[in-house]
Amino acid sequence: MTAAWRAIHIDEPQLSFGHDQCAEHPKDGLFLFGPVASGQNPARMDVGVIATPAGLEKYSKWIASIEKFIDVPPPAPNRKRNDANTFVWPGFEAVYGAAWPSKPFATCRIDAVELSKRILGADRHQAIYSAVALYEEALRKYLREEEARPQLWFAVVPDDVYKYGRPKSTVPVKLRTPGTRKLGMKAARAILTEGSMFLEEREAAAVYEYELNFHNQLKARVMDTGQVIQVVKEVTLDPPTEKAKAQMQDPATIAWNLSTTSFYKIGGRPWRLADLRDGVCYVGLVFKRIDRPSGRDNACCGAQMFLGSGDGLVFRGAVGPWYSETNDAFHLDQDQAAKLMEMIVRAYKDNHGEAPKELFIHGKTNFESKEWAGFASAVPQSTKLVGIQIRDNADVKVFRYGANAVLRGTAVVTSETSGYLWTRGYIPRLRTYPGREVPNPLTVEIRRGEADIEQVMRDVMSLTKLNFNGAEFCDGLPVTLRFADLVGEILTAGPITPHAPLPFKFYI
């Protein structure tokens, strides 16, 4: 079997930009040619802001700064700057061809004193829930009273909200504000499990159904409004000290990344894959364990659908006993697998008028027979369905002669259905390997259906370049799996209720 192994190299996927020009690096293409032509690209960034007075001031200051050229910082003492891995910022309109006014399209002001009081509460569930409520209520009030709608909202949060609004955060005793604790976790679980005759108790218990994460909870709680939210820290927009600046990305990099994700979330298309395969759809499975007060249900399922154009949709599936502690793996039953795939195929048909020619399902675990039968039953016979298992593998190492890491795109084909693919490694365009440890490969295996393993690996390489949450050269994982954990967390950040598929931009 070892003799059959063969080493190949997969060329770096090209990206398409304005004027039908191509480049490997998103920043090269945007700098030289601008975003890919699309009727959805905005002429002006209509952005609303939900923030404290200080946050509003920092937002306007940052927008004014990205209108102009931003140079890269000088190299640290006794170190040479790698010019291939540093990029100046030319200015927002110079890159995207759209104006971004420093005055917000809409403004929702948050009381800074009240926000600080709430986030520092002793009961963490109450504290984070009530802090999110300030932003949620401000947004809903605006939507009730105003007709004009921004295309994107910046939720600008103070450092304390970021610091104490995370799952394992602990507020020092001397900073805690007197709480309004009504139940506590134990009593809340009892009410959620057994119910209560009193509305006040049911409402108080509902707070404990939400995740202890300000970012995820805010996105989940305003999902029904149809408004896209970009959560950003005040310190990111305007670091208060030199120490804070030293701990962050340089201003040019922040401008590239935050501008790119904002342009995407507002409806624009920064780039797409140059070599689009017509009629191909990629689906990444999403699972998230949950702690239910009662019953066997222990996980929520979902799926992310992506096209080579970068368009993406997220589908919420059902809650059920999908996680097996014995196998440490997630699997749907046949019925739920069929229902999830029906939603995906229906959405593709709605957008393209016909079913996909090829549909690749990417998962971190294998596909059980009944699960796969459910997927297959919902796909028309004209669609080629293939199941791909993709895992990080730390057991295999490859070393090159010399000082550089293995070349990105290196692959070892171990059989007609499996191989190792190095999506991380030395990148000639950057003249470096942007990592610290010896790069690990992905194990790529065709578990169900039939496909050319080399084509599957080329697809995986291409999908590492569709992360619009920044403007970096590539990711180590394909976008079908890169955000699976984050999407799962937002799907389960509050009470799990069904809703229509939403664009991927709502979740990142």
Coordinates of C-alpha atoms in Angstrom, one line a residue:
M1 CA 0.0 0.0 0.0
T2 CA 2.8 2.4 0.8
A3 CA 4.3 2.0 -2.7
A4 CA 1.1 3.3 -4.1
W5 CA 1.4 6.6 -2.4
R6 CA 2.3 9.6 -4.5
A7 CA 3.2 13.1 -3.8
I8 CA 1.7 16.0 -5.8
H9 CA 1.4 19.7 -5.6
I10 CA -1.9 21.6 -5.9
D11 CA -1.4 25.1 -7.4
E12 CA -2.5 28.1 -5.4
P13 CA -6.1 28.9 -6.3
Q14 CA -6.6 32.2 -8.2
L15 CA -9.1 34.8 -7.1
S16 CA -11.1 37.0 -9.4
F17 CA -11.5 40.7 -8.9
G18 CA -12.6 43.8 -10.8
H19 CA -12.2 44.0 -14.6
D20 CA -12.0 40.2 -14.6
Q21 CA -8.4 40.3 -13.3
C22 CA -6.9 37.6 -11.1
A23 CA -4.5 37.4 -8.2
E24 CA -3.5 34.9 -5.5
H25 CA -3.7 37.3 -2.6
P26 CA -7.0 39.2 -1.7
K27 CA -5.0 42.4 -0.9
D28 CA -3.2 42.3 -4.2
G29 CA -6.4 42.0 -6.1
L30 CA -8.3 44.6 -4.2
F31 CA -5.4 47.0 -4.2
L32 CA -4.9 46.8 -8.0
F33 CA -8.3 46.0 -9.4
G34 CA -11.0 46.5 -6.7
P35 CA -13.8 44.1 -5.8
V36 CA -15.3 41.7 -8.3
A37 CA -18.1 43.3 -10.3
S38 CA -21.5 42.7 -8.7
G39 CA -24.8 44.4 -8.8
Q40 CA -24.8 44.1 -5.0
N41 CA -21.7 46.2 -4.4
P42 CA -22.7 49.4 -2.5
A43 CA -22.0 52.9 -3.7
R44 CA -22.1 54.1 -0.1
M45 CA -21.7 52.3 3.2
D46 CA -24.9 53.0 5.1
V47 CA -23.9 51.9 8.5
G48 CA -25.8 52.4 11.7
V49 CA -24.0 52.5 15.1
I50 CA -25.1 51.2 18.5
A51 CA -22.7 52.5 21.1
T52 CA -21.9 54.6 24.1
P53 CA -21.0 58.3 23.5
A54 CA -17.4 57.3 23.7
G55 CA -17.9 54.4 21.3
L56 CA -19.7 56.8 18.8
E57 CA -16.7 59.1 18.9
K58 CA -14.2 56.3 18.4
Y59 CA -16.3 55.0 15.4
S60 CA -16.3 58.3 13.6
K61 CA -12.6 58.8 14.3
W62 CA -11.8 55.4 12.9
I63 CA -13.9 55.9 9.8
A64 CA -12.0 59.2 9.2
S65 CA -8.7 57.4 9.5
I66 CA -9.5 54.7 6.9
E67 CA -10.5 57.3 4.3
K68 CA -6.8 58.0 4.0
F69 CA -3.5 56.1 3.4
I70 CA -2.2 54.1 6.4
D71 CA 1.4 53.0 6.3
V72 CA 2.7 49.8 7.9
P73 CA 4.5 50.2 11.1
P74 CA 8.3 50.2 11.2
P75 CA 10.0 46.8 12.0
A76 CA 10.9 46.1 15.6
P77 CA 14.5 46.8 16.6
N78 CA 17.0 44.4 15.2
R79 CA 14.4 42.8 12.9
K80 CA 13.9 43.0 9.2
R81 CA 10.5 43.7 7.9
N82 CA 9.1 41.1 5.6
D83 CA 7.7 43.4 2.9
A84 CA 5.8 40.5 1.2
N85 CA 3.8 40.0 4.4
T86 CA 3.0 43.7 5.1
F87 CA 0.5 45.8 3.2
V88 CA -0.2 49.5 3.3
W89 CA -3.9 50.6 3.4
P90 CA -4.7 52.8 0.4
G91 CA -8.0 54.2 1.7
F92 CA -11.5 52.7 1.7
E93 CA -12.8 54.3 -1.4
A94 CA -9.6 53.6 -3.2
V95 CA -10.0 49.9 -2.5
Y96 CA -13.8 49.4 -2.7
G97 CA -15.0 52.3 -4.8
A98 CA -17.6 53.2 -2.2
A99 CA -17.8 56.1 0.2
W100 CA -18.0 55.4 3.9
P101 CA -19.3 58.6 5.7
S102 CA -17.8 59.2 9.2
K103 CA -21.3 60.3 10.3
P104 CA -23.4 57.1 11.0
F105 CA -26.5 56.5 8.9
A106 CA -28.3 55.9 12.1
T107 CA -27.4 56.2 15.8
C108 CA -28.5 54.3 18.9
R109 CA -27.0 55.7 22.1
I110 CA -26.2 53.4 25.0
D111 CA -25.9 54.7 28.6
A112 CA -22.3 54.0 29.5
V113 CA -22.9 54.1 33.3
E114 CA -25.9 51.7 33.1
L115 CA -24.0 49.4 30.7
S116 CA -21.1 49.2 33.1
K117 CA -23.4 48.6 36.1
R118 CA -25.1 45.7 34.3
I119 CA -22.1 43.9 32.9
L120 CA -20.4 43.9 36.4
G121 CA -23.4 42.2 38.1
A122 CA -22.6 39.3 40.4
D123 CA -25.0 36.8 38.7
R124 CA -23.3 36.3 35.3
H125 CA -26.4 35.1 33.5
Q126 CA -28.3 38.2 34.6
A127 CA -25.4 40.5 34.0
I128 CA -24.7 39.4 30.4
Y129 CA -28.4 39.1 29.5
S130 CA -29.2 42.6 30.8
A131 CA -26.2 44.1 29.1
V132 CA -27.2 42.6 25.8
A133 CA -30.7 43.9 26.4
L134 CA -29.5 47.5 26.3
Y135 CA -28.2 47.0 22.7
E136 CA -31.2 44.9 21.7
E137 CA -33.8 47.3 23.0
A138 CA -32.0 50.3 21.4
L139 CA -32.1 48.5 18.0
R140 CA -35.7 47.4 18.3
K141 CA -36.8 50.9 19.4
Y142 CA -35.1 52.4 16.3
L143 CA -36.7 49.8 14.0
R144 CA -40.1 50.6 15.5
E145 CA -39.8 54.4 15.2
E146 CA -37.7 54.9 12.0
E147 CA -38.3 53.9 8.4
A148 CA -34.8 54.3 7.0
R149 CA -32.7 51.1 7.4
P150 CA -29.0 50.9 7.5
Q151 CA -27.5 48.0 5.6
L152 CA -25.2 47.1 8.5
W153 CA -25.0 47.9 12.2
F154 CA -21.8 48.4 14.2
A155 CA -22.3 47.3 17.8
V156 CA -19.4 49.1 19.5
V157 CA -18.7 47.7 22.9
P158 CA -16.4 49.0 25.7
D159 CA -13.5 46.9 26.9
D160 CA -15.3 45.8 30.1
V161 CA -18.2 44.3 28.1
Y162 CA -15.7 42.3 26.0
K163 CA -13.7 41.3 29.1
Y164 CA -16.6 40.3 31.3
G165 CA -19.1 39.2 28.6
R166 CA -17.4 35.9 27.9
P167 CA -18.2 32.4 29.1
K168 CA -15.5 32.0 31.8
S169 CA -15.1 35.6 32.8
T170 CA -15.1 36.4 36.5
V171 CA -15.7 39.9 37.9
P172 CA -13.5 40.8 40.8
V173 CA -15.5 41.0 44.1
K174 CA -14.6 44.7 44.6
L175 CA -16.0 45.6 41.1
R176 CA -19.3 43.7 41.3
T177 CA -22.5 45.7 41.4
P178 CA -25.4 44.7 43.5
G179 CA -27.4 42.1 41.5
T180 CA -31.1 41.6 41.1
R181 CA -30.8 37.8 41.2
K182 CA -34.2 36.2 41.3
L183 CA -33.6 32.5 40.9
G184 CA -30.2 31.1 40.4
M185 CA -29.2 28.3 38.0
K186 CA -30.6 25.4 40.2
A187 CA -34.1 27.0 40.5
A188 CA -34.1 28.1 36.9
R189 CA -33.4 24.5 35.7
A190 CA -36.2 23.2 37.8
I191 CA -38.7 25.7 36.3
L192 CA -37.5 25.1 32.8
T193 CA -37.9 21.3 33.3
E194 CA -41.1 21.2 35.3
G195 CA -42.7 24.6 34.5
S196 CA -44.3 27.1 36.8
M197 CA -47.7 28.6 37.4
F198 CA -46.2 32.1 37.7
L199 CA -45.3 34.2 34.6
E200 CA -42.7 36.1 36.6
E201 CA -40.8 32.9 37.4
R202 CA -41.0 31.6 33.8
E203 CA -39.6 34.9 32.6
A204 CA -36.8 35.0 35.1
A205 CA -35.9 31.4 34.3
A206 CA -35.7 32.1 30.6
V207 CA -32.6 34.2 31.2
Y208 CA -30.7 31.0 32.0
E209 CA -31.4 29.5 28.6
Y210 CA -28.9 32.0 27.0
E211 CA -25.2 31.4 26.5
L212 CA -22.8 33.4 28.7
N213 CA -21.4 35.2 25.7
F214 CA -22.2 38.8 24.9
H215 CA -21.2 38.5 21.2
N216 CA -23.1 35.3 20.4
Q217 CA -26.1 36.2 22.5
L218 CA -26.5 39.6 20.8
K219 CA -26.4 38.1 17.4
A220 CA -28.9 35.4 18.3
R221 CA -31.4 37.7 20.0
V222 CA -31.6 40.2 17.1
M223 CA -31.6 37.5 14.3
D224 CA -35.3 37.9 13.9
T225 CA -35.0 41.6 13.0
G226 CA -33.2 40.8 9.8
Q227 CA -30.4 43.3 10.7
V228 CA -26.8 42.3 10.2
I229 CA -24.5 43.1 13.2
Q230 CA -20.8 43.7 13.4
V231 CA -19.6 43.6 17.0
V232 CA -16.4 45.5 17.5
K233 CA -14.5 46.6 20.5
E234 CA -13.9 50.3 21.2
V235 CA -10.2 49.5 21.7
T236 CA -10.0 48.1 18.2
L237 CA -11.2 51.4 16.7
D238 CA -9.0 53.6 19.0
P239 CA -6.4 52.0 21.3
P240 CA -6.1 54.2 24.4
T241 CA -2.5 53.5 25.2
E242 CA 0.8 52.5 23.5
K243 CA 0.6 49.2 25.4
A244 CA -2.8 48.5 23.9
K245 CA -1.5 49.3 20.4
A246 CA 1.4 46.9 20.9
Q247 CA -0.9 44.1 21.8
M248 CA -3.1 44.5 18.7
Q249 CA -2.7 44.2 14.9
D250 CA -1.3 47.3 13.2
P251 CA -3.8 50.0 12.0
A252 CA -3.3 49.0 8.3
T253 CA -4.1 45.4 9.0
I254 CA -7.2 46.3 11.1
A255 CA -8.3 48.5 8.3
W256 CA -8.0 45.7 5.7
N257 CA -9.8 43.1 7.8
L258 CA -12.6 45.2 9.3
S259 CA -13.3 47.0 6.0
T260 CA -13.4 43.7 4.1
T261 CA -15.9 42.0 6.4
S262 CA -18.0 45.2 6.6
F263 CA -18.1 45.4 2.8
Y264 CA -19.2 41.8 2.6
K265 CA -21.8 42.1 5.3
I266 CA -23.3 45.2 3.7
G267 CA -23.9 43.0 0.5
G268 CA -20.7 43.5 -1.5
R269 CA -18.6 40.8 -3.1
P270 CA -14.9 41.4 -2.4
W271 CA -13.7 38.5 -4.6
R272 CA -14.7 35.1 -5.9
L273 CA -12.9 32.0 -7.1
A274 CA -11.5 32.5 -10.6
D275 CA -12.1 28.9 -11.7
L276 CA -15.8 28.4 -10.9
R277 CA -17.2 24.9 -11.5
D278 CA -20.7 25.4 -12.7
G279 CA -23.4 23.8 -10.7
V280 CA -21.3 22.8 -7.7
C281 CA -22.5 23.3 -4.2
Y282 CA -20.5 22.7 -0.9
V283 CA -22.2 22.0 2.4
G284 CA -20.5 22.0 5.8
L285 CA -22.2 20.2 8.6
V286 CA -22.6 22.0 11.9
F287 CA -23.2 20.4 15.3
K288 CA -23.2 21.9 18.8
R289 CA -23.6 20.1 22.1
I290 CA -26.3 21.6 24.4
D291 CA -27.3 21.0 28.0
R292 CA -31.0 20.4 28.0
P293 CA -32.9 20.5 31.3
S294 CA -34.6 17.2 30.5
G295 CA -34.9 14.5 27.8
R296 CA -32.4 12.8 25.5
D297 CA -31.7 15.7 23.2
N298 CA -28.1 16.8 23.5
A299 CA -27.1 18.6 20.3
C300 CA -28.3 21.0 17.7
C301 CA -27.6 20.4 14.0
G302 CA -27.2 22.8 11.1
A303 CA -25.5 23.2 7.8
Q304 CA -23.6 25.9 5.9
M305 CA -24.0 26.0 2.1
F306 CA -21.3 27.7 0.0
L307 CA -20.8 28.4 -3.7
G308 CA -17.6 29.3 -5.5
S309 CA -18.9 32.9 -5.7
G310 CA -18.7 33.1 -1.9
D311 CA -22.4 33.2 -1.4
G312 CA -23.4 31.3 1.8
L313 CA -26.5 30.3 3.6
V314 CA -26.9 28.8 7.1
F315 CA -29.7 26.2 7.8
R316 CA -30.9 25.4 11.3
G317 CA -31.8 21.8 11.8
A318 CA -33.5 20.0 14.7
V319 CA -32.4 19.4 18.2
G320 CA -32.0 15.8 19.0
P321 CA -29.8 13.0 20.5
W322 CA -27.2 13.5 17.8
Y323 CA -24.1 13.2 20.0
S324 CA -22.7 9.8 21.0
E325 CA -20.3 9.9 24.0
T326 CA -19.3 6.3 23.1
N327 CA -18.0 7.3 19.7
D328 CA -17.4 11.0 20.5
A329 CA -19.2 11.9 17.2
F330 CA -22.3 13.6 15.9
H331 CA -24.8 11.8 13.6
L332 CA -28.3 12.6 12.4
D333 CA -31.0 10.1 12.1
Q334 CA -32.4 9.3 8.6
D335 CA -35.5 11.5 8.9
Q336 CA -33.6 14.6 10.1
A337 CA -30.8 14.2 7.6
A338 CA -33.5 14.1 4.8
K339 CA -35.2 17.2 6.2
L340 CA -31.9 19.2 6.4
M341 CA -30.9 18.2 2.9
E342 CA -34.4 19.1 1.5
M343 CA -33.9 22.6 2.8
I344 CA -30.5 22.9 1.1
V345 CA -31.7 21.6 -2.3
R346 CA -34.8 23.8 -2.1
A347 CA -32.7 26.9 -1.4
Y348 CA -30.3 26.1 -4.2
K349 CA -33.2 25.6 -6.7
D350 CA -34.7 28.9 -5.6
N351 CA -31.5 30.7 -6.4
H352 CA -30.5 28.9 -9.6
G353 CA -33.7 27.5 -11.0
E354 CA -32.4 23.9 -10.9
A355 CA -30.8 21.4 -8.5
P356 CA -27.0 21.4 -8.2
K357 CA -25.0 19.1 -10.6
E358 CA -22.6 18.1 -7.8
L359 CA -23.2 18.4 -4.0
F360 CA -20.3 17.8 -1.6
I361 CA -20.9 17.4 2.1
H362 CA -18.0 18.2 4.3
G363 CA -17.9 16.9 7.8
K364 CA -15.4 16.2 10.6
T365 CA -16.8 12.7 11.3
N366 CA -17.8 9.8 9.1
F367 CA -21.3 9.4 7.8
E368 CA -23.5 6.6 9.2
S369 CA -25.5 4.4 6.7
K370 CA -28.9 5.7 7.9
E371 CA -27.7 9.3 8.0
W372 CA -26.4 9.0 4.5
A373 CA -29.6 7.4 3.3
G374 CA -31.5 10.4 4.5
F375 CA -29.2 12.8 2.7
A376 CA -29.4 10.8 -0.5
S377 CA -33.2 10.5 -0.4
A378 CA -33.6 14.3 -0.6
V379 CA -31.2 14.8 -3.5
P380 CA -32.5 14.3 -7.1
Q381 CA -31.0 11.6 -9.2
S382 CA -29.4 14.2 -11.5
T383 CA -27.3 15.5 -8.6
K384 CA -24.0 13.7 -7.8
L385 CA -23.8 13.5 -4.0
V386 CA -20.4 13.0 -2.3
G387 CA -19.5 12.8 1.4
I388 CA -16.0 14.1 2.4
Q389 CA -14.5 13.7 5.9
I390 CA -11.9 16.4 6.7
R391 CA -9.8 16.3 9.9
D392 CA -6.7 18.0 11.2
N393 CA -4.0 15.5 11.6
A394 CA -1.1 16.0 14.0
D395 CA 0.4 12.5 13.5
V396 CA 1.9 13.1 10.1
K397 CA 4.9 15.5 9.6
V398 CA 6.7 16.4 6.4
F399 CA 10.0 18.4 6.4
R400 CA 11.8 20.1 3.6
Y401 CA 15.5 20.5 3.2
G402 CA 16.6 23.9 4.4
A403 CA 14.9 26.3 6.8
N404 CA 11.4 26.6 5.2
A405 CA 8.3 24.6 6.1
V406 CA 6.6 22.3 3.6
L407 CA 5.0 24.1 0.7
R408 CA 1.3 25.0 1.0
G409 CA -0.5 22.8 -1.5
T410 CA 1.6 19.8 -1.0
A411 CA -0.5 16.6 -1.0
V412 CA 0.2 12.9 -0.5
V413 CA -2.4 10.8 -2.2
T414 CA -2.7 7.5 -0.3
S415 CA -5.5 5.9 -2.2
E416 CA -8.2 6.6 -4.8
T417 CA -10.3 8.0 -1.9
S418 CA -7.9 9.5 0.6
G419 CA -4.9 11.6 1.1
Y420 CA -3.1 14.3 3.2
L421 CA -3.3 17.9 2.1
W422 CA -1.1 20.7 3.5
T423 CA -3.3 23.8 3.5
R424 CA -0.8 25.4 5.8
G425 CA 2.8 25.8 4.9
Y426 CA 5.3 28.0 3.1
I427 CA 3.7 30.5 0.8
P428 CA 5.8 31.8 -2.1
R429 CA 3.8 35.0 -2.4
L430 CA 4.5 35.9 1.2
R431 CA 8.0 34.4 1.2
T432 CA 7.3 32.9 4.6
Y433 CA 5.2 30.4 6.5
P434 CA 2.8 32.4 8.6
G435 CA 2.9 30.0 11.6
R436 CA 5.1 28.9 14.5
E437 CA 5.0 25.2 14.6
V438 CA 5.6 22.5 11.9
P439 CA 2.4 22.7 9.8
N440 CA 0.0 19.8 10.1
P441 CA -1.9 18.4 7.1
L442 CA -5.6 17.8 6.7
T443 CA -6.7 14.2 6.2
V444 CA -9.2 14.3 3.3
E445 CA -11.3 11.1 2.7
I446 CA -14.1 10.4 0.3
R447 CA -16.4 8.5 2.6
R448 CA -19.6 8.3 0.5
G449 CA -20.2 8.6 -3.3
E450 CA -17.5 8.8 -6.0
A451 CA -15.2 11.6 -6.9
D452 CA -11.6 12.3 -8.1
I453 CA -9.5 12.7 -4.9
E454 CA -7.3 15.3 -6.6
Q455 CA -10.3 17.4 -7.6
V456 CA -11.6 17.1 -4.0
M457 CA -8.3 18.4 -2.7
R458 CA -8.3 21.3 -5.2
D459 CA -11.8 22.2 -4.0
V460 CA -10.6 22.2 -0.4
M461 CA -7.7 24.4 -1.2
S462 CA -10.0 26.8 -3.0
L463 CA -12.4 26.9 -0.1
T464 CA -9.6 28.0 2.2
K465 CA -9.7 31.4 0.3
L466 CA -13.4 32.3 0.8
N467 CA -13.1 33.8 4.3
F468 CA -14.5 37.3 4.0
N469 CA -14.1 37.9 7.7
G470 CA -10.8 39.5 6.8
A471 CA -8.4 39.9 3.9
E472 CA -5.8 37.3 4.8
F473 CA -4.1 35.1 2.1
C474 CA -5.8 31.9 3.2
D475 CA -7.1 29.8 6.0
G476 CA -6.0 26.4 7.3
L477 CA -9.6 25.0 7.0
P478 CA -12.1 25.3 4.1
V479 CA -14.8 27.8 4.8
T480 CA -17.4 24.9 5.0
L481 CA -15.8 23.9 8.3
R482 CA -13.8 27.0 9.3
F483 CA -16.8 28.7 11.1
A484 CA -18.7 25.5 12.1
D485 CA -18.1 26.0 15.8
L486 CA -19.0 29.7 15.7
V487 CA -22.2 29.1 13.7
G488 CA -23.1 26.3 16.1
E489 CA -22.6 28.6 19.1
I490 CA -24.8 31.3 17.7
L491 CA -27.5 28.7 16.7
T492 CA -27.6 27.6 20.4
A493 CA -26.9 30.9 22.1
G494 CA -30.6 31.2 23.1
P495 CA -33.8 29.1 23.0
I496 CA -33.6 27.0 19.9
T497 CA -36.5 27.8 17.6
P498 CA -36.8 27.1 13.8
H499 CA -36.3 29.9 11.3
A500 CA -35.7 30.3 7.6
P501 CA -32.2 30.0 6.2
L502 CA -30.2 33.2 6.6
P503 CA -27.1 34.4 4.8
F504 CA -23.8 33.4 6.3
K505 CA -23.0 37.1 7.0
F506 CA -25.5 37.1 9.9
Y507 CA -23.2 34.7 11.8
I508 CA -19.7 36.0 11.5

